[in-house]
PDB file of C-alpha atoms and ligand atoms in Angstrom:
ATOM      1  CA  MET A  23     -22.298  27.363  41.772  1.00  0.00           C
ATOM      2  CA  HIS A  24     -24.017  29.037  44.724  1.00  0.00           C
ATOM      3  CA  ASN A  25     -26.529  26.766  46.477  1.00  0.00           C
ATOM      4  CA  GLN A  26     -29.325  29.243  45.903  1.00  0.00           C
ATOM      5  CA  THR A  27     -28.577  29.418  42.178  1.00  0.00           C
ATOM      6  CA  ILE A  28     -28.663  25.630  41.933  1.00  0.00           C
ATOM      7  CA  PHE A  29     -31.995  25.615  43.766  1.00  0.00           C
ATOM      8  CA  TYR A  30     -33.605  28.211  41.461  1.00  0.00           C
ATOM      9  CA  THR A  31     -32.200  26.576  38.347  1.00  0.00           C
ATOM     10  CA  LEU A  32     -33.783  23.322  39.489  1.00  0.00           C
ATOM     11  CA  ILE A  33     -37.178  24.941  40.177  1.00  0.00           C
ATOM     12  CA  VAL A  34     -37.243  26.735  36.826  1.00  0.00           C
ATOM     13  CA  GLY A  35     -36.085  23.583  35.038  1.00  0.00           C
ATOM     14  CA  LEU A  36     -38.766  21.414  36.632  1.00  0.00           C
ATOM     15  CA  SER A  37     -41.504  23.968  35.951  1.00  0.00           C
ATOM     16  CA  VAL A  38     -40.593  24.122  32.285  1.00  0.00           C
ATOM     17  CA  LEU A  39     -40.579  20.327  32.151  1.00  0.00           C
ATOM     18  CA  PHE A  40     -43.989  19.944  33.816  1.00  0.00           C
ATOM     19  CA  CYS A  41     -45.690  22.750  31.913  1.00  0.00           C
ATOM     20  CA  SER A  42     -44.589  21.324  28.599  1.00  0.00           C
ATOM     21  CA  ALA A  43     -45.281  17.711  29.558  1.00  0.00           C
ATOM     22  CA  SER A  44     -48.679  17.699  31.243  1.00  0.00           C
ATOM     23  CA  PRO A  45     -51.247  18.716  28.663  1.00  0.00           C
ATOM     24  CA  VAL A  46     -49.044  17.096  26.056  1.00  0.00           C
ATOM     25  CA  PHE A  47     -50.588  18.738  23.010  1.00  0.00           C
ATOM     26  CA  ALA A  48     -51.897  21.890  24.691  1.00  0.00           C
ATOM     27  CA  ASN A  49     -50.090  24.344  22.464  1.00  0.00           C
ATOM     28  CA  LYS A  50     -50.735  22.882  19.077  1.00  0.00           C
ATOM     29  CA  VAL A  51     -53.913  20.842  19.298  1.00  0.00           C
ATOM     30  CA  ASN A  52     -57.171  22.643  19.051  1.00  0.00           C
ATOM     31  CA  LEU A  53     -59.481  19.928  20.406  1.00  0.00           C
ATOM     32  CA  GLU A  54     -62.640  20.505  22.430  1.00  0.00           C
ATOM     33  CA  ASP A  55     -65.721  18.596  23.581  1.00  0.00           C
ATOM     34  CA  VAL A  56     -68.868  19.573  21.678  1.00  0.00           C
ATOM     35  CA  HIS A  57     -72.564  18.956  22.057  1.00  0.00           C
ATOM     36  CA  LEU A  58     -74.488  18.994  18.790  1.00  0.00           C
ATOM     37  CA  LYS A  59     -78.007  17.980  17.927  1.00  0.00           C
ATOM     38  CA  PRO A  60     -77.826  14.206  17.235  1.00  0.00           C
ATOM     39  CA  LEU A  61     -77.885  13.262  13.554  1.00  0.00           C
ATOM     40  CA  GLU A  62     -80.846  11.354  12.213  1.00  0.00           C
ATOM     41  CA  SER A  63     -79.189   8.260  10.857  1.00  0.00           C
ATOM     42  CA  GLU A  64     -80.548   4.747  10.781  1.00  0.00           C
ATOM     43  CA  GLU A  65     -78.226   3.372   8.152  1.00  0.00           C
ATOM     44  CA  THR A  66     -75.155   1.365   9.089  1.00  0.00           C
ATOM     45  CA  ILE A  67     -72.173   3.225   7.648  1.00  0.00           C
ATOM     46  CA  LEU A  68     -69.297   1.523   9.454  1.00  0.00           C
ATOM     47  CA  THR A  69     -68.483  -2.131  10.122  1.00  0.00           C
ATOM     48  CA  ILE A  70     -65.714  -2.976  12.559  1.00  0.00           C
ATOM     49  CA  SER A  71     -64.334  -6.473  12.829  1.00  0.00           C
ATOM     50  CA  SER A  72     -62.039  -7.655  15.584  1.00  0.00           C
ATOM     51  CA  SER A  73     -61.348 -10.698  17.725  1.00  0.00           C
ATOM     52  CA  LYS A  74     -64.590  -9.755  19.532  1.00  0.00           C
ATOM     53  CA  GLY A  75     -66.645 -10.232  16.381  1.00  0.00           C
ATOM     54  CA  VAL A  76     -68.343  -7.809  14.028  1.00  0.00           C
ATOM     55  CA  LYS A  77     -69.933  -4.564  15.157  1.00  0.00           C
ATOM     56  CA  GLU A  78     -71.958  -2.138  13.056  1.00  0.00           C
ATOM     57  CA  TYR A  79     -72.421   1.582  13.617  1.00  0.00           C
ATOM     58  CA  THR A  80     -74.678   4.338  12.341  1.00  0.00           C
ATOM     59  CA  LEU A  81     -73.340   7.915  12.414  1.00  0.00           C
ATOM     60  CA  ALA A  82     -75.309   8.599  15.594  1.00  0.00           C
ATOM     61  CA  GLU A  83     -73.928   5.473  17.265  1.00  0.00           C
ATOM     62  CA  ILE A  84     -70.398   6.681  16.549  1.00  0.00           C
ATOM     63  CA  GLU A  85     -71.043  10.214  17.788  1.00  0.00           C
ATOM     64  CA  VAL A  86     -72.535   9.067  21.080  1.00  0.00           C
ATOM     65  CA  LEU A  87     -69.061   7.759  22.037  1.00  0.00           C
ATOM     66  CA  GLY A  88     -67.966  11.342  22.727  1.00  0.00           C
ATOM     67  CA  LEU A  89     -68.115  14.099  20.170  1.00  0.00           C
ATOM     68  CA  LYS A  90     -65.026  16.327  19.858  1.00  0.00           C
ATOM     69  CA  ARG A  91     -64.129  19.177  17.556  1.00  0.00           C
ATOM     70  CA  LEU A  92     -60.667  19.470  16.061  1.00  0.00           C
ATOM     71  CA  HIS A  93     -59.502  22.563  14.192  1.00  0.00           C
ATOM     72  CA  THR A  94     -56.597  21.666  11.986  1.00  0.00           C
ATOM     73  CA  SER A  95     -54.758  22.205   8.791  1.00  0.00           C
ATOM     74  CA  THR A  96     -54.636  19.227   6.428  1.00  0.00           C
ATOM     75  CA  PHE A  97     -52.584  18.170   3.396  1.00  0.00           C
ATOM     76  CA  TRP A  98     -55.337  19.690   1.238  1.00  0.00           C
ATOM     77  CA  PRO A  99     -55.637  23.458   1.805  1.00  0.00           C
ATOM     78  CA  GLU A 100     -59.322  23.450   0.819  1.00  0.00           C
ATOM     79  CA  ASP A 101     -59.991  20.899   3.581  1.00  0.00           C
ATOM     80  CA  ASN A 102     -58.448  22.923   6.430  1.00  0.00           C
ATOM     81  CA  GLY A 103     -60.846  23.788   9.222  1.00  0.00           C
ATOM     82  CA  ALA A 104     -63.133  22.285  11.837  1.00  0.00           C
ATOM     83  CA  TYR A 105     -64.101  18.624  12.047  1.00  0.00           C
ATOM     84  CA  GLU A 106     -66.320  16.887  14.571  1.00  0.00           C
ATOM     85  CA  GLY A 107     -66.128  13.206  15.401  1.00  0.00           C
ATOM     86  CA  VAL A 108     -64.776  10.773  17.953  1.00  0.00           C
ATOM     87  CA  LEU A 109     -61.240   9.886  18.927  1.00  0.00           C
ATOM     88  CA  LEU A 110     -60.091   6.619  17.358  1.00  0.00           C
ATOM     89  CA  GLN A 111     -58.967   5.670  20.850  1.00  0.00           C
ATOM     90  CA  ASP A 112     -62.562   6.034  22.168  1.00  0.00           C
ATOM     91  CA  LEU A 113     -63.921   4.005  19.267  1.00  0.00           C
ATOM     92  CA  LEU A 114     -61.405   1.202  19.900  1.00  0.00           C
ATOM     93  CA  HIS A 115     -62.329   1.246  23.555  1.00  0.00           C
ATOM     94  CA  ASN A 116     -65.985   0.806  22.586  1.00  0.00           C
ATOM     95  CA  VAL A 117     -65.110  -2.199  20.428  1.00  0.00           C
ATOM     96  CA  GLY A 118     -63.446  -3.654  23.504  1.00  0.00           C
ATOM     97  CA  THR A 119     -60.299  -5.255  22.124  1.00  0.00           C
ATOM     98  CA  GLU A 120     -57.556  -5.399  24.741  1.00  0.00           C
ATOM     99  CA  LYS A 121     -54.807  -5.093  22.214  1.00  0.00           C
ATOM    100  CA  CYS A 122     -54.525  -3.248  18.933  1.00  0.00           C
ATOM    101  CA  THR A 123     -51.476  -3.515  16.691  1.00  0.00           C
ATOM    102  CA  SER A 124     -52.862  -2.093  13.486  1.00  0.00           C
ATOM    103  CA  LEU A 125     -56.048  -1.189  11.684  1.00  0.00           C
ATOM    104  CA  LEU A 126     -56.819  -2.114   8.109  1.00  0.00           C
ATOM    105  CA  ILE A 127     -59.228   0.556   6.930  1.00  0.00           C
ATOM    106  CA  SER A 128     -61.222   0.178   3.701  1.00  0.00           C
ATOM    107  CA  ALA A 129     -63.019   2.892   1.775  1.00  0.00           C
ATOM    108  CA  LEU A 130     -66.026   2.908  -0.554  1.00  0.00           C
ATOM    109  CA  ASP A 131     -63.727   3.426  -3.563  1.00  0.00           C
ATOM    110  CA  GLY A 132     -61.725   0.277  -2.751  1.00  0.00           C
ATOM    111  CA  TYR A 133     -58.764   2.154  -1.292  1.00  0.00           C
ATOM    112  CA  GLN A 134     -57.266   0.444   1.771  1.00  0.00           C
ATOM    113  CA  VAL A 135     -54.621   1.526   4.253  1.00  0.00           C
ATOM    114  CA  LYS A 136     -52.964  -0.057   7.273  1.00  0.00           C
ATOM    115  CA  ILE A 137     -52.453   2.277  10.233  1.00  0.00           C
ATOM    116  CA  PRO A 138     -50.386   1.372  13.316  1.00  0.00           C
ATOM    117  CA  CYS A 139     -52.469   1.724  16.501  1.00  0.00           C
ATOM    118  CA  GLU A 140     -49.518   3.560  18.053  1.00  0.00           C
ATOM    119  CA  ASP A 141     -50.728   6.620  16.153  1.00  0.00           C
ATOM    120  CA  PHE A 142     -53.819   6.800  18.401  1.00  0.00           C
ATOM    121  CA  GLU A 143     -51.729   6.571  21.565  1.00  0.00           C
ATOM    122  CA  LYS A 144     -49.322   9.241  20.371  1.00  0.00           C
ATOM    123  CA  TRP A 145     -51.854  11.664  18.938  1.00  0.00           C
ATOM    124  CA  PRO A 146     -55.555  12.513  19.293  1.00  0.00           C
ATOM    125  CA  VAL A 147     -56.607  11.164  15.887  1.00  0.00           C
ATOM    126  CA  LEU A 148     -60.224  11.827  14.947  1.00  0.00           C
ATOM    127  CA  LEU A 149     -62.710   9.691  13.063  1.00  0.00           C
ATOM    128  CA  ALA A 150     -64.636  12.647  11.683  1.00  0.00           C
ATOM    129  CA  THR A 151     -68.390  12.342  11.168  1.00  0.00           C
ATOM    130  CA  ARG A 152     -68.924  16.036  10.333  1.00  0.00           C
ATOM    131  CA  GLN A 153     -67.214  19.088   8.920  1.00  0.00           C
ATOM    132  CA  ASN A 154     -68.270  22.415  10.427  1.00  0.00           C
ATOM    133  CA  GLY A 155     -71.098  20.617  12.215  1.00  0.00           C
ATOM    134  CA  LYS A 156     -72.572  19.136   9.034  1.00  0.00           C
ATOM    135  CA  LYS A 157     -72.630  15.592   7.675  1.00  0.00           C
ATOM    136  CA  MET A 158     -70.191  14.989   4.829  1.00  0.00           C
ATOM    137  CA  SER A 159     -71.377  13.479   1.559  1.00  0.00           C
ATOM    138  CA  ILE A 160     -69.206  10.938  -0.249  1.00  0.00           C
ATOM    139  CA  ARG A 161     -68.125  13.730  -2.634  1.00  0.00           C
ATOM    140  CA  GLN A 162     -67.043  15.699   0.413  1.00  0.00           C
ATOM    141  CA  LYS A 163     -64.882  12.729   1.465  1.00  0.00           C
ATOM    142  CA  GLY A 164     -67.531  11.480   3.886  1.00  0.00           C
ATOM    143  CA  PRO A 165     -69.482   9.997   5.462  1.00  0.00           C
ATOM    144  CA  ILE A 166     -66.482   9.385   7.737  1.00  0.00           C
ATOM    145  CA  ARG A 167     -62.787  10.159   7.371  1.00  0.00           C
ATOM    146  CA  ILE A 168     -59.608  10.118   9.420  1.00  0.00           C
ATOM    147  CA  ILE A 169     -58.297  13.505  10.543  1.00  0.00           C
ATOM    148  CA  TYR A 170     -54.862  13.813  12.153  1.00  0.00           C
ATOM    149  CA  PRO A 171     -53.941  16.847  14.304  1.00  0.00           C
ATOM    150  CA  LEU A 172     -51.400  17.885  11.697  1.00  0.00           C
ATOM    151  CA  ASP A 173     -50.452  21.147  13.422  1.00  0.00           C
ATOM    152  CA  ILE A 174     -48.523  19.229  16.095  1.00  0.00           C
ATOM    153  CA  GLY A 175     -45.815  19.128  13.443  1.00  0.00           C
ATOM    154  CA  GLY A 176     -42.810  16.798  13.303  1.00  0.00           C
ATOM    155  CA  ASP A 177     -43.481  13.196  12.236  1.00  0.00           C
ATOM    156  CA  ILE A 178     -47.226  13.738  11.953  1.00  0.00           C
ATOM    157  CA  ALA A 179     -46.693  16.326   9.227  1.00  0.00           C
ATOM    158  CA  SER A 180     -44.382  14.139   7.148  1.00  0.00           C
ATOM    159  CA  SER A 181     -45.676  13.455   3.637  1.00  0.00           C
ATOM    160  CA  ASP A 182     -45.469   9.707   4.383  1.00  0.00           C
ATOM    161  CA  MET A 183     -48.508  10.241   6.615  1.00  0.00           C
ATOM    162  CA  ARG A 184     -50.689  11.431   3.750  1.00  0.00           C
ATOM    163  CA  SER A 185     -51.819   7.938   2.816  1.00  0.00           C
ATOM    164  CA  ARG A 186     -53.309   7.457   6.310  1.00  0.00           C
ATOM    165  CA  TRP A 187     -55.821  10.263   5.742  1.00  0.00           C
ATOM    166  CA  ILE A 188     -58.386   7.859   4.356  1.00  0.00           C
ATOM    167  CA  TRP A 189     -61.841   9.181   3.521  1.00  0.00           C
ATOM    168  CA  ALA A 190     -65.169   7.557   2.559  1.00  0.00           C
ATOM    169  CA  ILE A 191     -64.435   4.880   5.146  1.00  0.00           C
ATOM    170  CA  GLN A 192     -66.628   1.793   5.051  1.00  0.00           C
ATOM    171  CA  SER A 193     -64.970  -0.737   7.325  1.00  0.00           C
ATOM    172  CA  ILE A 194     -62.200  -1.233   9.845  1.00  0.00           C
ATOM    173  CA  SER A 195     -60.503  -4.481  10.689  1.00  0.00           C
ATOM    174  CA  ILE A 196     -58.530  -4.584  13.942  1.00  0.00           C
ATOM    175  CA  THR A 197     -55.407  -6.724  14.241  1.00  0.00           C
ATOM    176  CA  ASN A 198     -54.316  -7.481  17.789  1.00  0.00           C
TER     177      ASN A 198
HETATM  178  N1  MTE B 204     -60.948   6.908   0.142  1.00  0.00           N
HETATM  179  C1  MTE B 204     -59.711   7.229  -0.226  1.00  0.00           C
HETATM  180  N2  MTE B 204     -58.873   7.848   0.649  1.00  0.00           N
HETATM  181  C2  MTE B 204     -57.610   8.157   0.281  1.00  0.00           C
HETATM  182  C3  MTE B 204     -57.114   7.805  -0.982  1.00  0.00           C
HETATM  183  C4  MTE B 204     -58.011   7.169  -1.881  1.00  0.00           C
HETATM  184  O1  MTE B 204     -57.689   6.856  -3.033  1.00  0.00           O
HETATM  185  N3  MTE B 204     -59.299   6.904  -1.466  1.00  0.00           N
HETATM  186  N4  MTE B 204     -55.804   8.033  -1.304  1.00  0.00           N
HETATM  187  C5  MTE B 204     -54.862   8.140  -0.172  1.00  0.00           C
HETATM  188  C6  MTE B 204     -53.502   8.454  -0.534  1.00  0.00           C
HETATM  189  S1  MTE B 204     -52.455   7.243  -1.030  1.00  0.00           S
HETATM  190  C7  MTE B 204     -53.046   9.694  -0.438  1.00  0.00           C
HETATM  191  S2  MTE B 204     -51.433  10.117  -0.709  1.00  0.00           S
HETATM  192  C8  MTE B 204     -53.991  10.697  -0.259  1.00  0.00           C
HETATM  193  C9  MTE B 204     -54.231  11.140  -1.656  1.00  0.00           C
HETATM  194  O2  MTE B 204     -54.601  12.426  -1.719  1.00  0.00           O
HETATM  195  P1  MTE B 204     -54.721  13.104  -3.154  1.00  0.00           P
HETATM  196  O3  MTE B 204     -55.568  12.202  -3.998  1.00  0.00           O
HETATM  197  O4  MTE B 204     -55.320  14.403  -2.895  1.00  0.00           O
HETATM  198  O5  MTE B 204     -53.306  13.172  -3.641  1.00  0.00           O
HETATM  199  O6  MTE B 204     -55.246  10.345   0.334  1.00  0.00           O
HETATM  200  C10 MTE B 204     -55.398   9.104   0.866  1.00  0.00           C
HETATM  201  N5  MTE B 204     -56.796   8.785   1.168  1.00  0.00           N
HETATM  202 MO1   MO B 205     -50.501   8.368  -1.666  1.00  0.00          MO
END
């Protein structure tokens, strides 16, 4: 091959690599920072236990950790749309555990699921506190639920992941 051809092939190759690698989810994740009027909430709705002890949160105390909006499809067509909440990663950071292997999440209906913490490193997973800017009732699968950025596709869209979409969350126990 001509030296110049090798050079251009290299440049094009590297550009493609960097453009696809830097904002990792840029093409398929519709995530943005949002500023919404704080919710009036005095009630504790979430209890997190970890090696650091037990911490309780109201909706407003969760949202103050950094409200984001994620537009996504879901496994339930009627649930597709916009959700606001905080990244699980930001919540875990607030709890302050150095290490997280898995979360055991429990819901108001007694349903429990174990989620590997790897999920939150791989993907921007949301703990949603609102849908379309509004609080969710228990009937609407609130007050808080896990929302994965399903549109990334691949493993995240596998039907095995369905059980991790827990709603009506009441407590989280962190295993390190
Ligand atoms: N709170 C709560 N979340 C839940 C469940 C549940 O029973 N309660 N079921 C889980 C499981 S096992 C799956 S597969 C899906 C169930 O969704 P479906 O009831 O619409 O099939 O949601 C998950 N989230
Ligand atoms: Mo399930």
